[in-house]
XYZ file of C-alpha atoms in Angstrom:
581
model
C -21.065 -20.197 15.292
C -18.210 -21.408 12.785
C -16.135 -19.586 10.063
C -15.682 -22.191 7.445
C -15.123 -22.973 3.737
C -18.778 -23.548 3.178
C -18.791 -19.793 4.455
C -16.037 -18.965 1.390
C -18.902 -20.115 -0.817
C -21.249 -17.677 0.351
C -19.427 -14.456 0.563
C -17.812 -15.131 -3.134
C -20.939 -15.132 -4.170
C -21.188 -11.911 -4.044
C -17.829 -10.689 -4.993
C -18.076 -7.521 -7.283
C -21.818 -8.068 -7.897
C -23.592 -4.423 -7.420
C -25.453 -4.815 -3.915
C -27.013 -1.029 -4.155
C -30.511 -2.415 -4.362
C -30.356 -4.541 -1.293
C -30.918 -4.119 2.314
C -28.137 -3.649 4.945
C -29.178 -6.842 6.265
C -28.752 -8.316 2.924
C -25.516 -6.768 1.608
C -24.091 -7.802 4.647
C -24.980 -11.398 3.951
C -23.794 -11.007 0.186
C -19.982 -9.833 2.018
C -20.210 -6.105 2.122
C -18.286 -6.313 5.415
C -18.122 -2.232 5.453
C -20.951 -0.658 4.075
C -19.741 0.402 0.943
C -22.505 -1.669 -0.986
C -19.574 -3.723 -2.715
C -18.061 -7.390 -1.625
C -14.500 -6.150 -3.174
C -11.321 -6.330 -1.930
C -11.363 -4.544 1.225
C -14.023 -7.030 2.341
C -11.700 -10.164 0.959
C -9.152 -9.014 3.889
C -11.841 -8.714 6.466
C -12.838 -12.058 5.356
C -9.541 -13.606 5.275
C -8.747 -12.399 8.624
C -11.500 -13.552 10.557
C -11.127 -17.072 8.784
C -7.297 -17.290 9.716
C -8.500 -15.701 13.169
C -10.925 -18.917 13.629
C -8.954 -21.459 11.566
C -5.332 -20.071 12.704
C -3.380 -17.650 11.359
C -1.591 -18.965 7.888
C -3.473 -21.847 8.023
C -3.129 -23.078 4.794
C -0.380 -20.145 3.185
C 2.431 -21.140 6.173
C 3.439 -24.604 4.219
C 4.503 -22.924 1.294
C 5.482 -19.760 1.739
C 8.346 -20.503 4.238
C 10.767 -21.299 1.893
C 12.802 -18.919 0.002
C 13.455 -18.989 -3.307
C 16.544 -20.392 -4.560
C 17.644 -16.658 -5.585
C 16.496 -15.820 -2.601
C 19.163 -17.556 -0.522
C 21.292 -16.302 -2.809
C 20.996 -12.580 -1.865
C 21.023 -13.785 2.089
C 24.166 -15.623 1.900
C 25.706 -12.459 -0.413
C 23.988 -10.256 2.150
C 25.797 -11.602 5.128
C 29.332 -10.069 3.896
C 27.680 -7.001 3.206
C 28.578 -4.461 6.600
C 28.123 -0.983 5.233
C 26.204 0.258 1.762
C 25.839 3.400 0.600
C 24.191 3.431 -2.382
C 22.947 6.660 -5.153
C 20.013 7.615 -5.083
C 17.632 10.353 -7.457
C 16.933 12.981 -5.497
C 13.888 13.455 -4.357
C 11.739 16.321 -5.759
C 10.778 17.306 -2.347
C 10.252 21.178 -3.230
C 11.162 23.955 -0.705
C 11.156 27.353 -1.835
C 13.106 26.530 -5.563
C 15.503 24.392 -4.714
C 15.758 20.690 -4.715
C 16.616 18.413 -1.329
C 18.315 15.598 -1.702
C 18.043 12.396 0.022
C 20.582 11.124 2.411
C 22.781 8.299 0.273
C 23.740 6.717 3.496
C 21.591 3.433 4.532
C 23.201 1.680 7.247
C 22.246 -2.043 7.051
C 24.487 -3.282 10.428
C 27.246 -1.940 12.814
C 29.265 -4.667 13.433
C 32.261 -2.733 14.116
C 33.779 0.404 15.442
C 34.423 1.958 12.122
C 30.775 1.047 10.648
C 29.814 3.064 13.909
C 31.574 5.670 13.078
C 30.144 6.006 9.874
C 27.358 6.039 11.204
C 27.585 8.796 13.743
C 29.481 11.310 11.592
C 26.067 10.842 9.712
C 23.837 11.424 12.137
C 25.834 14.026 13.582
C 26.061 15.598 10.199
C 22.025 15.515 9.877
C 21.091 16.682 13.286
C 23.610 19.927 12.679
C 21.929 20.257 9.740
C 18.441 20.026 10.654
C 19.420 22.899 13.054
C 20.970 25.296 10.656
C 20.319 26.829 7.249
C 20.829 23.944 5.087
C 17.988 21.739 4.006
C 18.107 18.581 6.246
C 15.806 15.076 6.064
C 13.943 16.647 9.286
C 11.753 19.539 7.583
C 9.126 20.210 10.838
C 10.151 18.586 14.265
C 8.324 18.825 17.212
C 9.816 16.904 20.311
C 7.428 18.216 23.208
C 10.317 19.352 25.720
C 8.456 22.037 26.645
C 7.104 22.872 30.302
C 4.179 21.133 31.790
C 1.019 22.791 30.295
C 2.334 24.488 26.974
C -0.109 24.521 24.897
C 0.591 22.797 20.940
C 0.453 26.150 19.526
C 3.191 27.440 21.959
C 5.403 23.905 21.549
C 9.141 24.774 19.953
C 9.695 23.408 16.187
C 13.231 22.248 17.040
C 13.484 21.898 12.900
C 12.400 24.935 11.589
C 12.178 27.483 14.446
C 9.508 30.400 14.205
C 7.460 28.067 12.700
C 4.241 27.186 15.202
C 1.071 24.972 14.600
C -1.967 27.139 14.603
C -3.745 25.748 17.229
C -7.246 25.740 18.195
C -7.221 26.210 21.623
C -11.326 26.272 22.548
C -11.556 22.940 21.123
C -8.618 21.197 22.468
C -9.116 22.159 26.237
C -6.975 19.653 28.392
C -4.467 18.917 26.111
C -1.065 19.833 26.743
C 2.895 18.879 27.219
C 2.968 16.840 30.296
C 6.736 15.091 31.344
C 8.242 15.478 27.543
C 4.756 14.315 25.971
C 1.723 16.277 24.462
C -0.869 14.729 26.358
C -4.668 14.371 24.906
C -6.736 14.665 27.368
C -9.942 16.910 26.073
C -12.772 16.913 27.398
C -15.347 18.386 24.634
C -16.737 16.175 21.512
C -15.629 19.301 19.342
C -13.154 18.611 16.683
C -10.051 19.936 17.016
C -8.115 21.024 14.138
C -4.720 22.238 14.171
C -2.573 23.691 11.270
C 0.905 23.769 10.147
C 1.730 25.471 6.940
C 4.724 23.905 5.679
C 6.260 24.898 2.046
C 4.654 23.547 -0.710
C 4.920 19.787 -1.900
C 3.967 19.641 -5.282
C 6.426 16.789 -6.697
C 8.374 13.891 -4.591
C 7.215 12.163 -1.364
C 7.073 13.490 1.835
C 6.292 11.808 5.027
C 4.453 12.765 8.753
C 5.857 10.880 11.231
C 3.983 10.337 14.720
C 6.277 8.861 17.603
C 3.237 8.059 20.473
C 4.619 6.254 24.072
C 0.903 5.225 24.491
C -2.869 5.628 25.068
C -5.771 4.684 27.071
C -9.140 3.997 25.402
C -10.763 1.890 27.665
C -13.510 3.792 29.096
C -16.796 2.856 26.788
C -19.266 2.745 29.222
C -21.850 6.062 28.982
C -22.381 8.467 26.022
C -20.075 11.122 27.433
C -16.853 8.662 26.928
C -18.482 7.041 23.961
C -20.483 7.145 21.383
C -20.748 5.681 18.339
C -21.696 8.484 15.903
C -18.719 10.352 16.813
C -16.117 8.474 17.555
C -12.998 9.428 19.758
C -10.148 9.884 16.496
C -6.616 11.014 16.362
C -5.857 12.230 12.498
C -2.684 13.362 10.750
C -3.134 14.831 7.425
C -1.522 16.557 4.451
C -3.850 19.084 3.053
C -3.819 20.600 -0.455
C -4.609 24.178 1.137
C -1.976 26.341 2.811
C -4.631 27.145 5.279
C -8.181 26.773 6.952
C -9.279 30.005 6.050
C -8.981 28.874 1.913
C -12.102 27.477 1.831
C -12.053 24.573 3.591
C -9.720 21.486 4.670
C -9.035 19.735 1.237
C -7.123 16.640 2.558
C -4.397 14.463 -0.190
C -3.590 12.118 2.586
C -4.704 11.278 5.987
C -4.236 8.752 8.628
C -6.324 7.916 11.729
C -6.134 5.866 14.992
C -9.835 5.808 16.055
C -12.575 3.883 17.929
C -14.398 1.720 15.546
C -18.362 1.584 16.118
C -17.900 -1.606 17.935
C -15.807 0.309 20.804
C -12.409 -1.335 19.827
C -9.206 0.840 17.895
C -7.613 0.107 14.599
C -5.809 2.443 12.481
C -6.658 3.272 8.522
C -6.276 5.423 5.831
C -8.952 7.584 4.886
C -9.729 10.888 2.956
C -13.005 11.875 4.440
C -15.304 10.914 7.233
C -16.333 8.207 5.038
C -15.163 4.676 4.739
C -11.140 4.061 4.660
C -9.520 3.366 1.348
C -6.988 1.506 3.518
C -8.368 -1.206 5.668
C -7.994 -1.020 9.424
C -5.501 -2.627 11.516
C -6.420 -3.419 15.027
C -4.846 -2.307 17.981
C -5.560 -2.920 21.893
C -7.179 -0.228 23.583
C -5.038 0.589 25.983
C -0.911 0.699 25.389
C 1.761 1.611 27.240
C 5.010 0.612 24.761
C 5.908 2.308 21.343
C 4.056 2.827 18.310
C 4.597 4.759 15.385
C 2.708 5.769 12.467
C 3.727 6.883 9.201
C 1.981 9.151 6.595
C 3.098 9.227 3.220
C 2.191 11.019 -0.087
C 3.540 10.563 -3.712
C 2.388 13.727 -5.579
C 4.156 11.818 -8.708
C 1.955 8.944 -8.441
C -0.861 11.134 -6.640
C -1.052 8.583 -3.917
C -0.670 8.181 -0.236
C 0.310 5.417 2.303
C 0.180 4.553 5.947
C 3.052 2.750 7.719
C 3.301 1.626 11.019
C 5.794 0.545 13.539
C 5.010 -1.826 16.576
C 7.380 -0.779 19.605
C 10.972 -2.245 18.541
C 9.641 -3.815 15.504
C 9.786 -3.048 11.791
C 7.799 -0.687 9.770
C 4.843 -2.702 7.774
C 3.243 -0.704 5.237
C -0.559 -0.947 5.595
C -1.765 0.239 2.103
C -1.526 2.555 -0.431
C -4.280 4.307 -2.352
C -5.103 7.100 -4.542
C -5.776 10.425 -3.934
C -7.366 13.379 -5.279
C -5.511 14.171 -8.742
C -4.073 17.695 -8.504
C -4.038 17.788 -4.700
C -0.567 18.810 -2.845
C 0.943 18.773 0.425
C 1.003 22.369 1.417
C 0.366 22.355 5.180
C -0.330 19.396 7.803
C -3.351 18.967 9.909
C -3.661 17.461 13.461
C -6.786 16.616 14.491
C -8.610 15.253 17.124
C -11.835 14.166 17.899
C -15.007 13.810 20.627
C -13.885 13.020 24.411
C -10.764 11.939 26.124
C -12.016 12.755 29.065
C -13.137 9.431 30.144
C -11.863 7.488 33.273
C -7.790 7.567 32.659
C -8.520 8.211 28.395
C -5.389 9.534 27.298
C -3.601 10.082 23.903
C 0.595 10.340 24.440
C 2.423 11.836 21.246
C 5.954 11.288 21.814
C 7.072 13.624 18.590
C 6.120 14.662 15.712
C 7.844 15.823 12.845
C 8.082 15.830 9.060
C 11.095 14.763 6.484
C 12.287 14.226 3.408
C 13.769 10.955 3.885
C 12.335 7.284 3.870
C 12.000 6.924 7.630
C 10.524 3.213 6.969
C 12.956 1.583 5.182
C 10.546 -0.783 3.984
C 10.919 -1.666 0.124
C 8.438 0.472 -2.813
C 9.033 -2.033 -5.171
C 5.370 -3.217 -6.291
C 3.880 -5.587 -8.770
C 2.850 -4.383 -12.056
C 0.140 -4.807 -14.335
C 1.696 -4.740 -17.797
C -0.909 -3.739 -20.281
C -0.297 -4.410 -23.660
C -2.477 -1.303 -25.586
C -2.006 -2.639 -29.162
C -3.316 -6.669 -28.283
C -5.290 -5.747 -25.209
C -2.866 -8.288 -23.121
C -2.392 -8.137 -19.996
C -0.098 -9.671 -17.256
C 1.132 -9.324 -13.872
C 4.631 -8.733 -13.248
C 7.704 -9.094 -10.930
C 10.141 -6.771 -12.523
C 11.585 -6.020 -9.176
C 14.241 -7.669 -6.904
C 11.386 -8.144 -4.056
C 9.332 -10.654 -3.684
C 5.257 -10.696 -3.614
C 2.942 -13.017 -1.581
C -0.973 -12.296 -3.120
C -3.938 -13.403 -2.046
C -6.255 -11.398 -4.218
C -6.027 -9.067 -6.881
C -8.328 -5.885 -8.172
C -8.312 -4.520 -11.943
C -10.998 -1.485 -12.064
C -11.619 0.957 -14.891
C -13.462 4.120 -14.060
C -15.518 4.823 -17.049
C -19.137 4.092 -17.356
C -18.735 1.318 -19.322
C -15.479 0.242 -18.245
C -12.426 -0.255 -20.519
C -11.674 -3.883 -19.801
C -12.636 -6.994 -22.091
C -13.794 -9.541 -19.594
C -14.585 -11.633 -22.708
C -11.401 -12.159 -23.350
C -10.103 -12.179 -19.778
C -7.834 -15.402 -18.655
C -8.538 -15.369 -15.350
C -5.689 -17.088 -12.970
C -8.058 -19.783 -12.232
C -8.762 -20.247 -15.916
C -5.191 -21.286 -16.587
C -4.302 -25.310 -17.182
C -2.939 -26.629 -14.883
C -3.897 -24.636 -11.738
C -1.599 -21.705 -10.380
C -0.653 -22.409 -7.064
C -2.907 -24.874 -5.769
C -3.141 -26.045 -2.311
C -5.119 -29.283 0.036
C -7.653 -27.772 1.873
C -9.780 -29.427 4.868
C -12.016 -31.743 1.951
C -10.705 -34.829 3.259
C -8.132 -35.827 0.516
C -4.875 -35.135 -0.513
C -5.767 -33.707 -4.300
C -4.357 -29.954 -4.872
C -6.842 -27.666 -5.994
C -9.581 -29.622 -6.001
C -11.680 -28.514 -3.446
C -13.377 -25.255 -2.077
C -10.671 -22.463 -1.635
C -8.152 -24.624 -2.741
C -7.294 -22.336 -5.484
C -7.819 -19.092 -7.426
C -11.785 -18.086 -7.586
C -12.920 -15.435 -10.050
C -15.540 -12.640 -8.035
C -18.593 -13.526 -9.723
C -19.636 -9.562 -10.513
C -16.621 -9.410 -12.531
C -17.285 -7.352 -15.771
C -15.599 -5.034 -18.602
C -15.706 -2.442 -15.712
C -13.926 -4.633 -12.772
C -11.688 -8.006 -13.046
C -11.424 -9.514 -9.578
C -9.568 -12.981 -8.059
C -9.195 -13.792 -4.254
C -7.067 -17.228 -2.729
C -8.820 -18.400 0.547
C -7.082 -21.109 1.624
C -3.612 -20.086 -0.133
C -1.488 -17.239 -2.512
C 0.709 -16.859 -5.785
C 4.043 -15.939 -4.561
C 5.723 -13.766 -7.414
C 9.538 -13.840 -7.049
C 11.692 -12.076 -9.081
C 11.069 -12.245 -13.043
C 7.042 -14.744 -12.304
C 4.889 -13.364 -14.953
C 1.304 -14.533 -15.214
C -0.589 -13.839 -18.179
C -4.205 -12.711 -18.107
C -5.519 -13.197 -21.489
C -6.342 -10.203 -23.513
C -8.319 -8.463 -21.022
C -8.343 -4.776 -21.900
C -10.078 -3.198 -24.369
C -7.651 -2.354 -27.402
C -8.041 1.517 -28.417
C -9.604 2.111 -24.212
C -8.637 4.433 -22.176
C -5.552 3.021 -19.985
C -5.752 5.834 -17.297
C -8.829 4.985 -16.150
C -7.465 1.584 -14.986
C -6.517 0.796 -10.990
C -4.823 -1.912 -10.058
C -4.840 -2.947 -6.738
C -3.589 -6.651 -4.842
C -3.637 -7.990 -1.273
C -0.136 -8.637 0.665
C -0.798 -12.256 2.083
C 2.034 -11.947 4.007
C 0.874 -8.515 5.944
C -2.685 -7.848 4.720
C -2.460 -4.661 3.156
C -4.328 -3.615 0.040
C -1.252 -1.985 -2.204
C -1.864 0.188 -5.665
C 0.400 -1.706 -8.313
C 2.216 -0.526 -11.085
C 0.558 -0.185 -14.071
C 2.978 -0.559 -17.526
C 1.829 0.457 -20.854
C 3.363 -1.198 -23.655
C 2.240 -1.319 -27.728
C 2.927 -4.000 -29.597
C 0.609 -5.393 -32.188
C -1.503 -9.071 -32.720
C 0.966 -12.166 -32.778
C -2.218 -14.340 -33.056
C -2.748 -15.239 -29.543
C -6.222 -14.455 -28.646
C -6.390 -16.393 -25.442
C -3.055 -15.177 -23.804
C -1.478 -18.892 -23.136
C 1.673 -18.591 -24.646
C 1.128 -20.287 -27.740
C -0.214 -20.374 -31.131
C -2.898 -23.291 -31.736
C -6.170 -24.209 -32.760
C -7.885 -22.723 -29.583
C -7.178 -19.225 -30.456
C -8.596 -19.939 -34.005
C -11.532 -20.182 -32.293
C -11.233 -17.960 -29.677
C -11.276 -15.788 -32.958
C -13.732 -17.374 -34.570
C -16.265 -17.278 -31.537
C -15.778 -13.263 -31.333
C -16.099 -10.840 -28.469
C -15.877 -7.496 -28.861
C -14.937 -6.097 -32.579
C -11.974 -4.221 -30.331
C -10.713 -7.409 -29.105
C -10.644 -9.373 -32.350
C -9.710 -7.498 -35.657
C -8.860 -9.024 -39.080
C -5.453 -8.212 -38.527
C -5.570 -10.815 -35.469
C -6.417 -13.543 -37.853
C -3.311 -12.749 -40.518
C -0.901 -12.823 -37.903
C -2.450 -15.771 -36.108
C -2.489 -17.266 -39.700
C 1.620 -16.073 -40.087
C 1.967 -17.651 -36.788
C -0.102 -21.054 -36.020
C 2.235 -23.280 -34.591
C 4.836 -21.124 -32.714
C 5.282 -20.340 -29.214
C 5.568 -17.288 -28.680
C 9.388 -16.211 -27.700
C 10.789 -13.389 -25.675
C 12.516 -10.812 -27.592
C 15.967 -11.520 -27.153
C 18.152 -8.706 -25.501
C 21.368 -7.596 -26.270
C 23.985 -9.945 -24.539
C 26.397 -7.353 -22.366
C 30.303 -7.674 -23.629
C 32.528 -9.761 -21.162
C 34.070 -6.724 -19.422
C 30.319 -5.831 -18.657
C 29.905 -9.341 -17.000
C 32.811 -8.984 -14.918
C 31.430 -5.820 -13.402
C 28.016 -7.246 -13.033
C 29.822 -9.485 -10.841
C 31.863 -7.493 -8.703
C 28.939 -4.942 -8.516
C 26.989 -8.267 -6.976
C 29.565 -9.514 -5.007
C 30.161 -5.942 -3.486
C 26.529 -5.895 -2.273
C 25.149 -2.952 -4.569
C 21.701 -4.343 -4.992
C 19.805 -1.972 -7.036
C 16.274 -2.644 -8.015
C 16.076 -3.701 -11.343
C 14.811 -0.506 -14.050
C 13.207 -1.883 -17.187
C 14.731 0.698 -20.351
């Protein structure tokens, strides 16, 4: 009847360890929290949220991640004389037709006075005239549902890009329709609706669906006809790679739901089939009557997508990013919806809809990176970015069948002397890192095919230029592109896809990734692992080397007049995220 560390014990038992051969019953014991026979990372967050949920939120995390960083305070106390910036951007290669839309330069951090407001409504004055004449605006697709009570979503205007209509499907979506400024979902069928939008290709850049909704009513569960557990009541927005439903199917690059869960509750994820969600659920409240928007993104450079969300007044929180399909574009948007609203008061409220080429989230991309050193089989995690990143758990997969990962020769963050990040758990003293949770735990079923770490009771916060090393943990002469790297935000729970950084250098000698050059990577050596790991050539430069630590390569030092403009360029407030050459 308790959720405690002794619990921790349990579940990380089975972290990573192949449960395929078990029993629902017994996977679920082993921490397979979603069905997927695997305790991985997805079921670390499910884990870590019902522990904070019975042990309080940021039980243990709170007392050391409130305080900034020293540079931190820095960039506030800059910050607060910064009123306006507008700062360059690359444009995006968002592609319409054959021609190239840029992104807006203007980001309006504050209007603090009349001329900052200005600014800011020749902007959006200048973007709303666009988005209503020839010239490619941020709004692509924009549906505001001003229509007259009981036009159907096939008939509702594209205020954006007029002519262009959703192709509805009207047999399957009978009850919903614009009611007072909203398109109301009200069906009463268990069909799935699926409505289309073909939109001009996206085949490079980000784009992103936006869904404004003013509320919903779920709250009628009891009887099959308002609920029922193999098919659930869902809302779905999707980008699929076909221009149309007619070529062969729906082939979806990214989608994002709002759905009952089996249990009768609503959460939102991401998800690319009717299977389990690559990005774990957030719950909501089944009934709402305030704001709530979600966000769907895709990256065909990165051939990922993401889902954002906004509750009422607050700001956007990304909820995870994941891979999809490689090859897959955004050529037309799907809305779908599905089983019965037709319950007692059930109703669905979309506010607008629409689709742009312009951040609407404003929250950061900046992610962590997984530097992997090809020619010594290093690897590290990085903060090469002016953010900062609070982790809780991290994932390192490789697809092959063998995997192309040297656990060997892996330094795992609780491996390292002394402890990263330790913190006093509920053990009844005051030693760091010393009891159950207290620190860094490797997943058990960690292998040459998955590396895995979770924090219970705490998290690594990476600020700006943290480096951890992880020993030599890849396979030298592997295949890097079969790697994943994915991490837990502490601070909001989502699973994010890192960076992953290639770089070639050859053996300096030290085998077990610490930093230095001693005795222990001698026999490290000595002791083997895989003949790809260790190579003759690792012993001559170990030999060339014993006794040095190793030292960063030392960059070129900028001429005074470039120092003087890295400080006016600071003081002005044009912080740029950091690009390594």
């Amino acid at each position: 009847g308790s959720l405690t560390v002794a619990d921790w014990t349990a579940f990380n038992a089975g972290g990573e360890v192949n449960l395929s051969g078990l029993t629902p019953a017994q996977q679920y014991q082993a921490g397979d929290f979603n069905e997927d026979e695997e305790n991985n990372i997805f079921d670390f967050a499910a884990f870590k949220n019902a522990y904070e949920a019975a042990n309080g939120l940021g039980s243990f995390e709170a007392m050391i991640a409130g305080v900034p960083e020293p540079s931190s305070l820095t960039l506030i106390a800059l910050g607060s004389f910064m009123l306006l910036r507008r700062r360059q951007r690359r444009p995006t290669a968002f592609t319409r037709s054959t021609e190239i839309i840029p992104r807006s330069s203007f980001e309006v951090t504050s209007m603090k006075s009349r001329s900052q407001l200005l600014i800011f409504l020749v902007t959006g004055l200048t973007l709303v005239w666009a988005g209503n004449s020839n010239i490619h605006a941020a709004v692509l697709e924009d549906f505001q549902f001003g229509d007259a009570n009981g036009t159907l979503l096939g008939a509702a205007a594209n205020s954006a890009n007029t002519g262009n209509f959703w192709n509805e499907d009207p047999d399957s979506s009978i009850g919903a329709s614009v009611l007072n400024g909203k398109y109301r979902i009200q069906k009463n069928n268990v069909d799935l609706t699926t409505h289309i939008l073909d939109i001009d290709n996206v085949t490079t850049g980000k784009a992103w669906l936006v869904a404004e909704i003013s509320g919903w009513n779920f709250s009628s569960v009891v009887g099959p006809g308002n609920f029922d557990s193999a098919e659930l009541e869902e809302f779905r927005l999707a980008f699929l790679n076909n221009d149309s439903p007619d070529q062969g199917g729906n082939t979806i690059t990214g989608q994002a739901t709002i759905q009952r869960n089996s249990m009768g509750g609503i959460e939102l994820v991401g998800r690319l089939t009717t299977g389990l969600p690559e990005i774990a659920p957030l719950a909501l409240t089944t009934t709402r009557s305030t704001p709530f928007t979600m966000v769907l993104e895709i990256d065909e450079n990165a051939e990922n997508y993401s889902v954002y969300y906004k509750d009422n007044a607050g700001p956007f929180t990304l909820l995870g990013t994941a891979p999809h399909v490689a090859g897959r574009n955004g050529n037309s948007l799907r809305m779908g919806v599905n089983n019965n609203f037709g319950g007692t008061g059930e109703f669905f409220d979309l506010d607008r809809l629409y689709l742009t080429n312009t951040d609407p989230t404003n929250v950061s991309n900046d992610r962590l990176t997984l530097q992997v050193n090809t020619g010594t089989g290093e690897l590290k995690l990085i903060n090469d970015t002016v953010s900062t990143f609070d982790i809780d758990a991290y994932t390192i997969t490789s697809s092959t069948l063998n995997g192309e990962l040297n656990f060997s020769s892996w330094n795992s963050l609780s491996d390292h002397n002394p402890l990263v990040d330790p913190v006093d758990g509920p053990d009844g003293d005051l030693t760091l890192g010393n009891g159950i949770g207290e620190t860094w735990d490797e997943a058990p079923g960690s292998s040459d095919k998955v590396l895995a770490e979770r924090f219970l009771l705490g998290s690594s916060i990476f600020a700006t230029d943290r480096e951890e090393t992880l020993g030599m943990g890849f396979q030298v002469g592997g295949d890097i592109n079969s790697l994943l790297f994915q991490y837990r935000n502490a601070d909001t729970g989502a699973i994010v896809t890192g960076i992953i950084d290639p770089i070639s250098t050859g053996p300096n000698g030290d085998s077990d990734g610490d930093g230095d050059i001693d005795g222990r990577d001698f026999l490290r050596w000595q002791r083997g692992g895989s003949p790809n790991a260790f190579s003759p050539g690792d012993l001559a430069a170990w030999q060339m080397n014993y006794g040095s630590p190793l030292v960063a390569p030392i960059l070129a030092v900028p001429e005074p007049a470039t120092w003087l403009l890295l400080s006016v360029a600071a003081v002005g407030g044009k912080f740029a995220r950091r690009r390594r050459a």
